[in-house]
Amino acid sequence: MIRIYSEGHGEERINLEKLEIVPAENGTTAALIRGIVARLYELDLRFGGFDAYVSSDVLPGSGLSSSAAYEVLVGTILNGLYNHGKMPPVLIAKVGQFAENVYFGKPSGLMDQCASAVGDFCLIDFADPGTPVVESIPCRPADYGYALCLIDAGGSHADLTDEYAAIPQEMCAVAKCLGQDVLGRTSEAEFYARLGELRGKVSDRALLRAMHFYGDNQRVLRQAAALKEGDFQCFLALVRESGRSSMDLLQNIYPAHKAEERSVSLALALCARLLERDGAWRVHGGGFAGTVQAFVPVAGLERFRKEIEKVFGAGACHVLAVRPAGGVPVEAEA
């Protein structure tokens, strides 16, 4: 039996004699726990029961991947108690993704789980989706005089599943016109050379989203290089550039079917006014509603938070830290 009591959420009890999917658990924490254990069983890894008390300051539903953090937590406990800590972080991440996809019922990728399992800023290469290459890049924004803020812009995530699903569907549609299943295997040069031909075969929005994909893939490499070189201003400029691309090309700032919903747009516009070019801001997470990420000069942090919370309410601006470690055991000295 696994018993996990989560502060503020109550207790989950999972009988390990039953590892089949339980339809009634779809979308629940119990499904994540059961799915993780089921995957360990499939991989011929060890598992067993435990009691745990969990407290967390990860903001739920904020684009901070609270479900991925929980999966890594459970996987790390089972790794430490039953597998001598030998499961590498990426394997723990993949086990968590399996649980979320198959048992929880959410078709998430592997990025959130990898980031939670590894820690620090991460550069992740998904050229081989089954075996991603993850590189940890140590960086503390505070060393450069900046704070990382997450702004809860509000807005409902209800009825947004189709909006999220349309992004990969449209990108894959472009890829198929170029003879591949995914854009990562296509040629950017061929895409632009055949742009006129592609128009009409897929929607204009799909073409714009493909442009974002190609551009952001290159920006990620440039961001990683800037962090390694200690050029934080270059990194911030690329964050701003990526944010503009999300708005103009990816178009994940507001839902197309809700003309009145512009909470993320309002938060981004306010960040631009308050920070101008001394900082960076962009949509965070899947977009359409929810949160905005901002790098704010520490010297102006209190003013920034005050102005944001005037519009979005008390507690809407959260100051965060980048955790240097991923899923790790912490042992008290005897």
JSON list of C-alpha atoms in Angstrom, two decimals, residues 115-322:
[
{"chain": "A", "resi": 115, "resn": "ALA", "atom": "CA", "xyz": [13.01, 19.91, -16.11]},
{"chain": "A", "resi": 116, "resn": "SER", "atom": "CA", "xyz": [11.62, 18.81, -12.72]},
{"chain": "A", "resi": 117, "resn": "ALA", "atom": "CA", "xyz": [13.84, 15.72, -12.54]},
{"chain": "A", "resi": 118, "resn": "VAL", "atom": "CA", "xyz": [17.10, 17.40, -13.58]},
{"chain": "A", "resi": 119, "resn": "GLY", "atom": "CA", "xyz": [16.93, 20.91, -12.09]},
{"chain": "A", "resi": 120, "resn": "ASP", "atom": "CA", "xyz": [18.63, 24.20, -13.06]},
{"chain": "A", "resi": 121, "resn": "PHE", "atom": "CA", "xyz": [18.03, 25.79, -16.47]},
{"chain": "A", "resi": 122, "resn": "CYS", "atom": "CA", "xyz": [17.79, 22.87, -18.90]},
{"chain": "A", "resi": 123, "resn": "LEU", "atom": "CA", "xyz": [18.64, 22.45, -22.58]},
{"chain": "A", "resi": 124, "resn": "ILE", "atom": "CA", "xyz": [16.67, 19.44, -23.85]},
{"chain": "A", "resi": 125, "resn": "ASP", "atom": "CA", "xyz": [17.15, 17.88, -27.30]},
{"chain": "A", "resi": 126, "resn": "PHE", "atom": "CA", "xyz": [14.12, 15.83, -28.37]},
{"chain": "A", "resi": 127, "resn": "ALA", "atom": "CA", "xyz": [15.52, 14.73, -31.76]},
{"chain": "A", "resi": 128, "resn": "ASP", "atom": "CA", "xyz": [14.97, 11.19, -30.45]},
{"chain": "A", "resi": 129, "resn": "PRO", "atom": "CA", "xyz": [11.81, 11.61, -28.34]},
{"chain": "A", "resi": 130, "resn": "GLY", "atom": "CA", "xyz": [12.35, 8.28, -26.60]},
{"chain": "A", "resi": 131, "resn": "THR", "atom": "CA", "xyz": [15.86, 9.21, -25.48]},
{"chain": "A", "resi": 132, "resn": "PRO", "atom": "CA", "xyz": [16.05, 12.97, -24.93]},
{"chain": "A", "resi": 133, "resn": "VAL", "atom": "CA", "xyz": [19.46, 14.52, -24.26]},
{"chain": "A", "resi": 134, "resn": "VAL", "atom": "CA", "xyz": [19.25, 16.82, -21.24]},
{"chain": "A", "resi": 135, "resn": "GLU", "atom": "CA", "xyz": [21.95, 19.30, -20.29]},
{"chain": "A", "resi": 136, "resn": "SER", "atom": "CA", "xyz": [21.78, 21.23, -17.03]},
{"chain": "A", "resi": 137, "resn": "ILE", "atom": "CA", "xyz": [22.98, 24.85, -17.21]},
{"chain": "A", "resi": 138, "resn": "PRO", "atom": "CA", "xyz": [23.66, 26.40, -13.79]},
{"chain": "A", "resi": 139, "resn": "CYS", "atom": "CA", "xyz": [22.37, 29.97, -13.58]},
{"chain": "A", "resi": 140, "resn": "ARG", "atom": "CA", "xyz": [21.03, 32.17, -10.81]},
{"chain": "A", "resi": 141, "resn": "PRO", "atom": "CA", "xyz": [19.22, 35.25, -12.16]},
{"chain": "A", "resi": 142, "resn": "ALA", "atom": "CA", "xyz": [19.91, 36.98, -8.83]},
{"chain": "A", "resi": 143, "resn": "ASP", "atom": "CA", "xyz": [23.64, 36.92, -9.65]},
{"chain": "A", "resi": 144, "resn": "TYR", "atom": "CA", "xyz": [22.84, 39.29, -12.52]},
{"chain": "A", "resi": 145, "resn": "GLY", "atom": "CA", "xyz": [20.52, 41.50, -10.46]},
{"chain": "A", "resi": 146, "resn": "TYR", "atom": "CA", "xyz": [17.23, 39.98, -11.62]},
{"chain": "A", "resi": 147, "resn": "ALA", "atom": "CA", "xyz": [14.29, 38.22, -9.99]},
{"chain": "A", "resi": 148, "resn": "LEU", "atom": "CA", "xyz": [12.14, 35.65, -11.78]},
{"chain": "A", "resi": 149, "resn": "CYS", "atom": "CA", "xyz": [8.43, 36.41, -11.38]},
{"chain": "A", "resi": 150, "resn": "LEU", "atom": "CA", "xyz": [5.33, 34.48, -12.35]},
{"chain": "A", "resi": 151, "resn": "ILE", "atom": "CA", "xyz": [2.20, 36.58, -12.81]},
{"chain": "A", "resi": 152, "resn": "ASP", "atom": "CA", "xyz": [-1.16, 34.92, -12.37]},
{"chain": "A", "resi": 153, "resn": "ALA", "atom": "CA", "xyz": [-3.24, 36.73, -14.95]},
{"chain": "A", "resi": 154, "resn": "GLY", "atom": "CA", "xyz": [-6.35, 34.69, -14.20]},
{"chain": "A", "resi": 155, "resn": "GLY", "atom": "CA", "xyz": [-8.55, 33.46, -16.98]},
{"chain": "A", "resi": 156, "resn": "SER", "atom": "CA", "xyz": [-10.12, 30.02, -17.12]},
{"chain": "A", "resi": 157, "resn": "HIS", "atom": "CA", "xyz": [-8.39, 26.94, -18.51]},
{"chain": "A", "resi": 158, "resn": "ALA", "atom": "CA", "xyz": [-11.80, 25.34, -19.06]},
{"chain": "A", "resi": 159, "resn": "ASP", "atom": "CA", "xyz": [-12.67, 24.53, -22.67]},
{"chain": "A", "resi": 160, "resn": "LEU", "atom": "CA", "xyz": [-9.08, 25.07, -23.83]},
{"chain": "A", "resi": 161, "resn": "THR", "atom": "CA", "xyz": [-8.19, 21.46, -24.69]},
{"chain": "A", "resi": 162, "resn": "ASP", "atom": "CA", "xyz": [-8.95, 21.98, -28.37]},
{"chain": "A", "resi": 163, "resn": "GLU", "atom": "CA", "xyz": [-6.82, 25.14, -28.43]},
{"chain": "A", "resi": 164, "resn": "TYR", "atom": "CA", "xyz": [-3.82, 23.28, -26.99]},
{"chain": "A", "resi": 165, "resn": "ALA", "atom": "CA", "xyz": [-4.31, 20.24, -29.21]},
{"chain": "A", "resi": 166, "resn": "ALA", "atom": "CA", "xyz": [-4.55, 22.36, -32.39]},
{"chain": "A", "resi": 167, "resn": "ILE", "atom": "CA", "xyz": [-0.91, 23.52, -32.08]},
{"chain": "A", "resi": 168, "resn": "PRO", "atom": "CA", "xyz": [0.82, 20.13, -32.56]},
{"chain": "A", "resi": 169, "resn": "GLN", "atom": "CA", "xyz": [-1.91, 19.02, -34.97]},
{"chain": "A", "resi": 170, "resn": "GLU", "atom": "CA", "xyz": [-1.30, 21.99, -37.25]},
{"chain": "A", "resi": 171, "resn": "MET", "atom": "CA", "xyz": [2.49, 21.68, -37.05]},
{"chain": "A", "resi": 172, "resn": "CYS", "atom": "CA", "xyz": [2.27, 17.97, -37.92]},
{"chain": "A", "resi": 173, "resn": "ALA", "atom": "CA", "xyz": [0.01, 18.83, -40.86]},
{"chain": "A", "resi": 174, "resn": "VAL", "atom": "CA", "xyz": [2.76, 21.09, -42.23]},
{"chain": "A", "resi": 175, "resn": "ALA", "atom": "CA", "xyz": [5.36, 18.38, -41.60]},
{"chain": "A", "resi": 176, "resn": "LYS", "atom": "CA", "xyz": [3.32, 15.81, -43.55]},
{"chain": "A", "resi": 177, "resn": "CYS", "atom": "CA", "xyz": [3.21, 18.15, -46.56]},
{"chain": "A", "resi": 178, "resn": "LEU", "atom": "CA", "xyz": [7.02, 18.10, -46.36]},
{"chain": "A", "resi": 179, "resn": "GLY", "atom": "CA", "xyz": [7.13, 14.30, -46.17]},
{"chain": "A", "resi": 180, "resn": "GLN", "atom": "CA", "xyz": [7.75, 13.90, -42.44]},
{"chain": "A", "resi": 181, "resn": "ASP", "atom": "CA", "xyz": [5.69, 13.19, -39.33]},
{"chain": "A", "resi": 182, "resn": "VAL", "atom": "CA", "xyz": [7.06, 16.07, -37.25]},
{"chain": "A", "resi": 183, "resn": "LEU", "atom": "CA", "xyz": [8.60, 19.46, -38.05]},
{"chain": "A", "resi": 184, "resn": "GLY", "atom": "CA", "xyz": [11.83, 18.58, -36.27]},
{"chain": "A", "resi": 185, "resn": "ARG", "atom": "CA", "xyz": [12.71, 16.25, -39.16]},
{"chain": "A", "resi": 186, "resn": "THR", "atom": "CA", "xyz": [11.97, 18.80, -41.88]},
{"chain": "A", "resi": 187, "resn": "SER", "atom": "CA", "xyz": [14.18, 21.40, -43.55]},
{"chain": "A", "resi": 188, "resn": "GLU", "atom": "CA", "xyz": [13.51, 25.03, -42.70]},
{"chain": "A", "resi": 189, "resn": "ALA", "atom": "CA", "xyz": [14.98, 26.05, -46.06]},
{"chain": "A", "resi": 190, "resn": "GLU", "atom": "CA", "xyz": [12.61, 23.68, -47.90]},
{"chain": "A", "resi": 191, "resn": "PHE", "atom": "CA", "xyz": [9.67, 25.01, -45.89]},
{"chain": "A", "resi": 192, "resn": "TYR", "atom": "CA", "xyz": [10.31, 28.60, -46.98]},
{"chain": "A", "resi": 193, "resn": "ALA", "atom": "CA", "xyz": [11.10, 27.57, -50.55]},
{"chain": "A", "resi": 194, "resn": "ARG", "atom": "CA", "xyz": [7.74, 25.78, -50.80]},
{"chain": "A", "resi": 195, "resn": "LEU", "atom": "CA", "xyz": [5.72, 28.26, -48.73]},
{"chain": "A", "resi": 196, "resn": "GLY", "atom": "CA", "xyz": [3.52, 29.31, -51.65]},
{"chain": "A", "resi": 197, "resn": "GLU", "atom": "CA", "xyz": [2.80, 25.67, -52.48]},
{"chain": "A", "resi": 198, "resn": "LEU", "atom": "CA", "xyz": [2.00, 24.84, -48.86]},
{"chain": "A", "resi": 199, "resn": "ARG", "atom": "CA", "xyz": [-0.48, 27.68, -48.58]},
{"chain": "A", "resi": 200, "resn": "GLY", "atom": "CA", "xyz": [-3.86, 26.19, -49.37]},
{"chain": "A", "resi": 201, "resn": "LYS", "atom": "CA", "xyz": [-2.83, 22.70, -48.34]},
{"chain": "A", "resi": 202, "resn": "VAL", "atom": "CA", "xyz": [-2.81, 23.80, -44.70]},
{"chain": "A", "resi": 203, "resn": "SER", "atom": "CA", "xyz": [-4.18, 26.86, -42.95]},
{"chain": "A", "resi": 204, "resn": "ASP", "atom": "CA", "xyz": [-2.29, 30.14, -42.78]},
{"chain": "A", "resi": 205, "resn": "ARG", "atom": "CA", "xyz": [-2.22, 29.77, -38.99]},
{"chain": "A", "resi": 206, "resn": "ALA", "atom": "CA", "xyz": [-0.47, 26.41, -39.35]},
{"chain": "A", "resi": 207, "resn": "LEU", "atom": "CA", "xyz": [2.20, 28.05, -41.51]},
{"chain": "A", "resi": 208, "resn": "LEU", "atom": "CA", "xyz": [2.72, 30.82, -38.96]},
{"chain": "A", "resi": 209, "resn": "ARG", "atom": "CA", "xyz": [3.02, 28.27, -36.17]},
{"chain": "A", "resi": 210, "resn": "ALA", "atom": "CA", "xyz": [5.62, 26.37, -38.18]},
{"chain": "A", "resi": 211, "resn": "MET", "atom": "CA", "xyz": [7.58, 29.63, -38.55]},
{"chain": "A", "resi": 212, "resn": "HIS", "atom": "CA", "xyz": [7.53, 29.98, -34.77]},
{"chain": "A", "resi": 213, "resn": "PHE", "atom": "CA", "xyz": [8.79, 26.42, -34.38]},
{"chain": "A", "resi": 214, "resn": "TYR", "atom": "CA", "xyz": [11.78, 26.95, -36.65]},
{"chain": "A", "resi": 215, "resn": "GLY", "atom": "CA", "xyz": [12.63, 30.30, -35.07]},
{"chain": "A", "resi": 216, "resn": "ASP", "atom": "CA", "xyz": [12.30, 29.19, -31.47]},
{"chain": "A", "resi": 217, "resn": "ASN", "atom": "CA", "xyz": [14.41, 26.07, -32.01]},
{"chain": "A", "resi": 218, "resn": "GLN", "atom": "CA", "xyz": [17.29, 28.35, -33.01]},
{"chain": "A", "resi": 219, "resn": "ARG", "atom": "CA", "xyz": [16.56, 30.81, -30.19]},
{"chain": "A", "resi": 220, "resn": "VAL", "atom": "CA", "xyz": [16.80, 28.02, -27.62]},
{"chain": "A", "resi": 221, "resn": "LEU", "atom": "CA", "xyz": [20.34, 27.20, -28.75]},
{"chain": "A", "resi": 222, "resn": "ARG", "atom": "CA", "xyz": [21.29, 30.88, -28.65]},
{"chain": "A", "resi": 223, "resn": "GLN", "atom": "CA", "xyz": [19.76, 31.24, -25.17]},
{"chain": "A", "resi": 224, "resn": "ALA", "atom": "CA", "xyz": [21.75, 28.25, -23.90]},
{"chain": "A", "resi": 225, "resn": "ALA", "atom": "CA", "xyz": [24.95, 29.69, -25.37]},
{"chain": "A", "resi": 226, "resn": "ALA", "atom": "CA", "xyz": [24.26, 33.07, -23.75]},
{"chain": "A", "resi": 227, "resn": "LEU", "atom": "CA", "xyz": [23.75, 31.49, -20.33]},
{"chain": "A", "resi": 228, "resn": "LYS", "atom": "CA", "xyz": [26.94, 29.45, -20.62]},
{"chain": "A", "resi": 229, "resn": "GLU", "atom": "CA", "xyz": [28.86, 32.59, -21.58]},
{"chain": "A", "resi": 230, "resn": "GLY", "atom": "CA", "xyz": [27.33, 34.60, -18.73]},
{"chain": "A", "resi": 231, "resn": "ASP", "atom": "CA", "xyz": [25.68, 37.03, -21.17]},
{"chain": "A", "resi": 232, "resn": "PHE", "atom": "CA", "xyz": [22.40, 37.47, -19.31]},
{"chain": "A", "resi": 233, "resn": "GLN", "atom": "CA", "xyz": [21.38, 40.55, -21.30]},
{"chain": "A", "resi": 234, "resn": "CYS", "atom": "CA", "xyz": [21.54, 38.53, -24.52]},
{"chain": "A", "resi": 235, "resn": "PHE", "atom": "CA", "xyz": [19.45, 35.83, -22.84]},
{"chain": "A", "resi": 236, "resn": "LEU", "atom": "CA", "xyz": [16.83, 38.41, -21.82]},
{"chain": "A", "resi": 237, "resn": "ALA", "atom": "CA", "xyz": [16.68, 39.85, -25.35]},
{"chain": "A", "resi": 238, "resn": "LEU", "atom": "CA", "xyz": [16.01, 36.35, -26.68]},
{"chain": "A", "resi": 239, "resn": "VAL", "atom": "CA", "xyz": [13.25, 35.82, -24.09]},
{"chain": "A", "resi": 240, "resn": "ARG", "atom": "CA", "xyz": [11.56, 39.00, -25.34]},
{"chain": "A", "resi": 241, "resn": "GLU", "atom": "CA", "xyz": [12.03, 37.90, -28.95]},
{"chain": "A", "resi": 242, "resn": "SER", "atom": "CA", "xyz": [10.55, 34.47, -28.20]},
{"chain": "A", "resi": 243, "resn": "GLY", "atom": "CA", "xyz": [7.60, 36.09, -26.45]},
{"chain": "A", "resi": 244, "resn": "ARG", "atom": "CA", "xyz": [6.84, 38.25, -29.47]},
{"chain": "A", "resi": 245, "resn": "SER", "atom": "CA", "xyz": [7.00, 35.18, -31.68]},
{"chain": "A", "resi": 246, "resn": "SER", "atom": "CA", "xyz": [4.53, 33.38, -29.39]},
{"chain": "A", "resi": 247, "resn": "MET", "atom": "CA", "xyz": [2.12, 36.27, -29.74]},
{"chain": "A", "resi": 248, "resn": "ASP", "atom": "CA", "xyz": [2.50, 36.92, -33.47]},
{"chain": "A", "resi": 249, "resn": "LEU", "atom": "CA", "xyz": [3.19, 33.45, -34.90]},
{"chain": "A", "resi": 250, "resn": "LEU", "atom": "CA", "xyz": [2.30, 30.72, -32.41]},
{"chain": "A", "resi": 251, "resn": "GLN", "atom": "CA", "xyz": [-0.81, 32.68, -31.40]},
{"chain": "A", "resi": 252, "resn": "ASN", "atom": "CA", "xyz": [-1.22, 31.09, -27.96]},
{"chain": "A", "resi": 253, "resn": "ILE", "atom": "CA", "xyz": [-1.86, 34.30, -26.01]},
{"chain": "A", "resi": 254, "resn": "TYR", "atom": "CA", "xyz": [-5.65, 34.16, -26.00]},
{"chain": "A", "resi": 255, "resn": "PRO", "atom": "CA", "xyz": [-8.31, 31.63, -27.04]},
{"chain": "A", "resi": 256, "resn": "ALA", "atom": "CA", "xyz": [-9.68, 32.15, -30.54]},
{"chain": "A", "resi": 257, "resn": "HIS", "atom": "CA", "xyz": [-13.22, 31.27, -29.46]},
{"chain": "A", "resi": 258, "resn": "LYS", "atom": "CA", "xyz": [-13.38, 33.81, -26.59]},
{"chain": "A", "resi": 259, "resn": "ALA", "atom": "CA", "xyz": [-13.14, 37.33, -27.98]},
{"chain": "A", "resi": 260, "resn": "GLU", "atom": "CA", "xyz": [-13.47, 38.84, -24.50]},
{"chain": "A", "resi": 261, "resn": "GLU", "atom": "CA", "xyz": [-10.64, 36.80, -22.89]},
{"chain": "A", "resi": 262, "resn": "ARG", "atom": "CA", "xyz": [-7.40, 38.81, -23.05]},
{"chain": "A", "resi": 263, "resn": "SER", "atom": "CA", "xyz": [-5.97, 38.44, -19.55]},
{"chain": "A", "resi": 264, "resn": "VAL", "atom": "CA", "xyz": [-2.54, 37.22, -20.69]},
{"chain": "A", "resi": 265, "resn": "SER", "atom": "CA", "xyz": [-2.38, 40.01, -23.32]},
{"chain": "A", "resi": 266, "resn": "LEU", "atom": "CA", "xyz": [-3.12, 42.57, -20.61]},
{"chain": "A", "resi": 267, "resn": "ALA", "atom": "CA", "xyz": [-0.42, 41.16, -18.32]},
{"chain": "A", "resi": 268, "resn": "LEU", "atom": "CA", "xyz": [2.14, 41.19, -21.15]},
{"chain": "A", "resi": 269, "resn": "ALA", "atom": "CA", "xyz": [1.26, 44.78, -22.08]},
{"chain": "A", "resi": 270, "resn": "LEU", "atom": "CA", "xyz": [1.62, 45.87, -18.45]},
{"chain": "A", "resi": 271, "resn": "CYS", "atom": "CA", "xyz": [5.01, 44.12, -18.16]},
{"chain": "A", "resi": 272, "resn": "ALA", "atom": "CA", "xyz": [6.20, 45.87, -21.32]},
{"chain": "A", "resi": 273, "resn": "ARG", "atom": "CA", "xyz": [5.14, 49.24, -19.90]},
{"chain": "A", "resi": 274, "resn": "LEU", "atom": "CA", "xyz": [6.76, 48.66, -16.50]},
{"chain": "A", "resi": 275, "resn": "LEU", "atom": "CA", "xyz": [9.99, 47.03, -17.69]},
{"chain": "A", "resi": 276, "resn": "GLU", "atom": "CA", "xyz": [10.51, 48.53, -21.15]},
{"chain": "A", "resi": 277, "resn": "ARG", "atom": "CA", "xyz": [13.82, 46.90, -22.15]},
{"chain": "A", "resi": 278, "resn": "ASP", "atom": "CA", "xyz": [15.24, 46.47, -18.64]},
{"chain": "A", "resi": 279, "resn": "GLY", "atom": "CA", "xyz": [14.03, 42.91, -18.16]},
{"chain": "A", "resi": 280, "resn": "ALA", "atom": "CA", "xyz": [12.04, 40.36, -20.14]},
{"chain": "A", "resi": 281, "resn": "TRP", "atom": "CA", "xyz": [8.53, 38.96, -20.29]},
{"chain": "A", "resi": 282, "resn": "ARG", "atom": "CA", "xyz": [6.66, 36.27, -22.18]},
{"chain": "A", "resi": 283, "resn": "VAL", "atom": "CA", "xyz": [3.66, 33.94, -21.90]},
{"chain": "A", "resi": 284, "resn": "HIS", "atom": "CA", "xyz": [4.36, 30.96, -19.65]},
{"chain": "A", "resi": 285, "resn": "GLY", "atom": "CA", "xyz": [3.18, 27.39, -19.99]},
{"chain": "A", "resi": 286, "resn": "GLY", "atom": "CA", "xyz": [0.71, 26.37, -22.67]},
{"chain": "A", "resi": 287, "resn": "GLY", "atom": "CA", "xyz": [-0.77, 29.83, -22.98]},
{"chain": "A", "resi": 288, "resn": "PHE", "atom": "CA", "xyz": [-4.29, 31.01, -23.90]},
{"chain": "A", "resi": 289, "resn": "ALA", "atom": "CA", "xyz": [-4.98, 31.77, -20.23]},
{"chain": "A", "resi": 290, "resn": "GLY", "atom": "CA", "xyz": [-3.07, 31.65, -16.96]},
{"chain": "A", "resi": 291, "resn": "THR", "atom": "CA", "xyz": [0.40, 32.99, -16.41]},
{"chain": "A", "resi": 292, "resn": "VAL", "atom": "CA", "xyz": [3.20, 35.27, -17.62]},
{"chain": "A", "resi": 293, "resn": "GLN", "atom": "CA", "xyz": [6.90, 34.90, -16.84]},
{"chain": "A", "resi": 294, "resn": "ALA", "atom": "CA", "xyz": [8.98, 38.03, -16.18]},
{"chain": "A", "resi": 295, "resn": "PHE", "atom": "CA", "xyz": [12.61, 38.72, -15.35]},
{"chain": "A", "resi": 296, "resn": "VAL", "atom": "CA", "xyz": [12.54, 41.86, -13.21]},
{"chain": "A", "resi": 297, "resn": "PRO", "atom": "CA", "xyz": [15.48, 43.99, -11.97]},
{"chain": "A", "resi": 298, "resn": "VAL", "atom": "CA", "xyz": [15.77, 43.40, -8.23]},
{"chain": "A", "resi": 299, "resn": "ALA", "atom": "CA", "xyz": [16.08, 47.14, -7.63]},
{"chain": "A", "resi": 300, "resn": "GLY", "atom": "CA", "xyz": [12.59, 47.71, -9.05]},
{"chain": "A", "resi": 301, "resn": "LEU", "atom": "CA", "xyz": [10.97, 44.47, -7.87]},
{"chain": "A", "resi": 302, "resn": "GLU", "atom": "CA", "xyz": [8.68, 45.92, -5.19]},
{"chain": "A", "resi": 303, "resn": "ARG", "atom": "CA", "xyz": [7.36, 48.63, -7.49]},
{"chain": "A", "resi": 304, "resn": "PHE", "atom": "CA", "xyz": [6.80, 46.07, -10.23]},
{"chain": "A", "resi": 305, "resn": "ARG", "atom": "CA", "xyz": [4.92, 43.74, -7.90]},
{"chain": "A", "resi": 306, "resn": "LYS", "atom": "CA", "xyz": [2.82, 46.59, -6.52]},
{"chain": "A", "resi": 307, "resn": "GLU", "atom": "CA", "xyz": [1.78, 47.74, -10.00]},
{"chain": "A", "resi": 308, "resn": "ILE", "atom": "CA", "xyz": [0.99, 44.21, -11.18]},
{"chain": "A", "resi": 309, "resn": "GLU", "atom": "CA", "xyz": [-1.13, 43.45, -8.12]},
{"chain": "A", "resi": 310, "resn": "LYS", "atom": "CA", "xyz": [-3.06, 46.72, -8.52]},
{"chain": "A", "resi": 311, "resn": "VAL", "atom": "CA", "xyz": [-4.45, 45.20, -11.71]},
{"chain": "A", "resi": 312, "resn": "PHE", "atom": "CA", "xyz": [-4.52, 41.46, -11.07]},
{"chain": "A", "resi": 313, "resn": "GLY", "atom": "CA", "xyz": [-5.06, 41.38, -7.30]},
{"chain": "A", "resi": 314, "resn": "ALA", "atom": "CA", "xyz": [-3.07, 40.72, -4.15]},
{"chain": "A", "resi": 315, "resn": "GLY", "atom": "CA", "xyz": [-0.75, 37.74, -4.44]},
{"chain": "A", "resi": 316, "resn": "ALA", "atom": "CA", "xyz": [-0.85, 37.66, -8.25]},
{"chain": "A", "resi": 317, "resn": "CYS", "atom": "CA", "xyz": [2.91, 38.29, -8.62]},
{"chain": "A", "resi": 318, "resn": "HIS", "atom": "CA", "xyz": [5.01, 35.39, -7.31]},
{"chain": "A", "resi": 319, "resn": "VAL", "atom": "CA", "xyz": [8.77, 35.69, -6.93]},
{"chain": "A", "resi": 320, "resn": "LEU", "atom": "CA", "xyz": [10.42, 32.36, -7.70]},
{"chain": "A", "resi": 321, "resn": "ALA", "atom": "CA", "xyz": [13.84, 30.74, -7.69]},
{"chain": "A", "resi": 322, "resn": "VAL", "atom": "CA", "xyz": [15.37, 28.29, -10.17]}
]
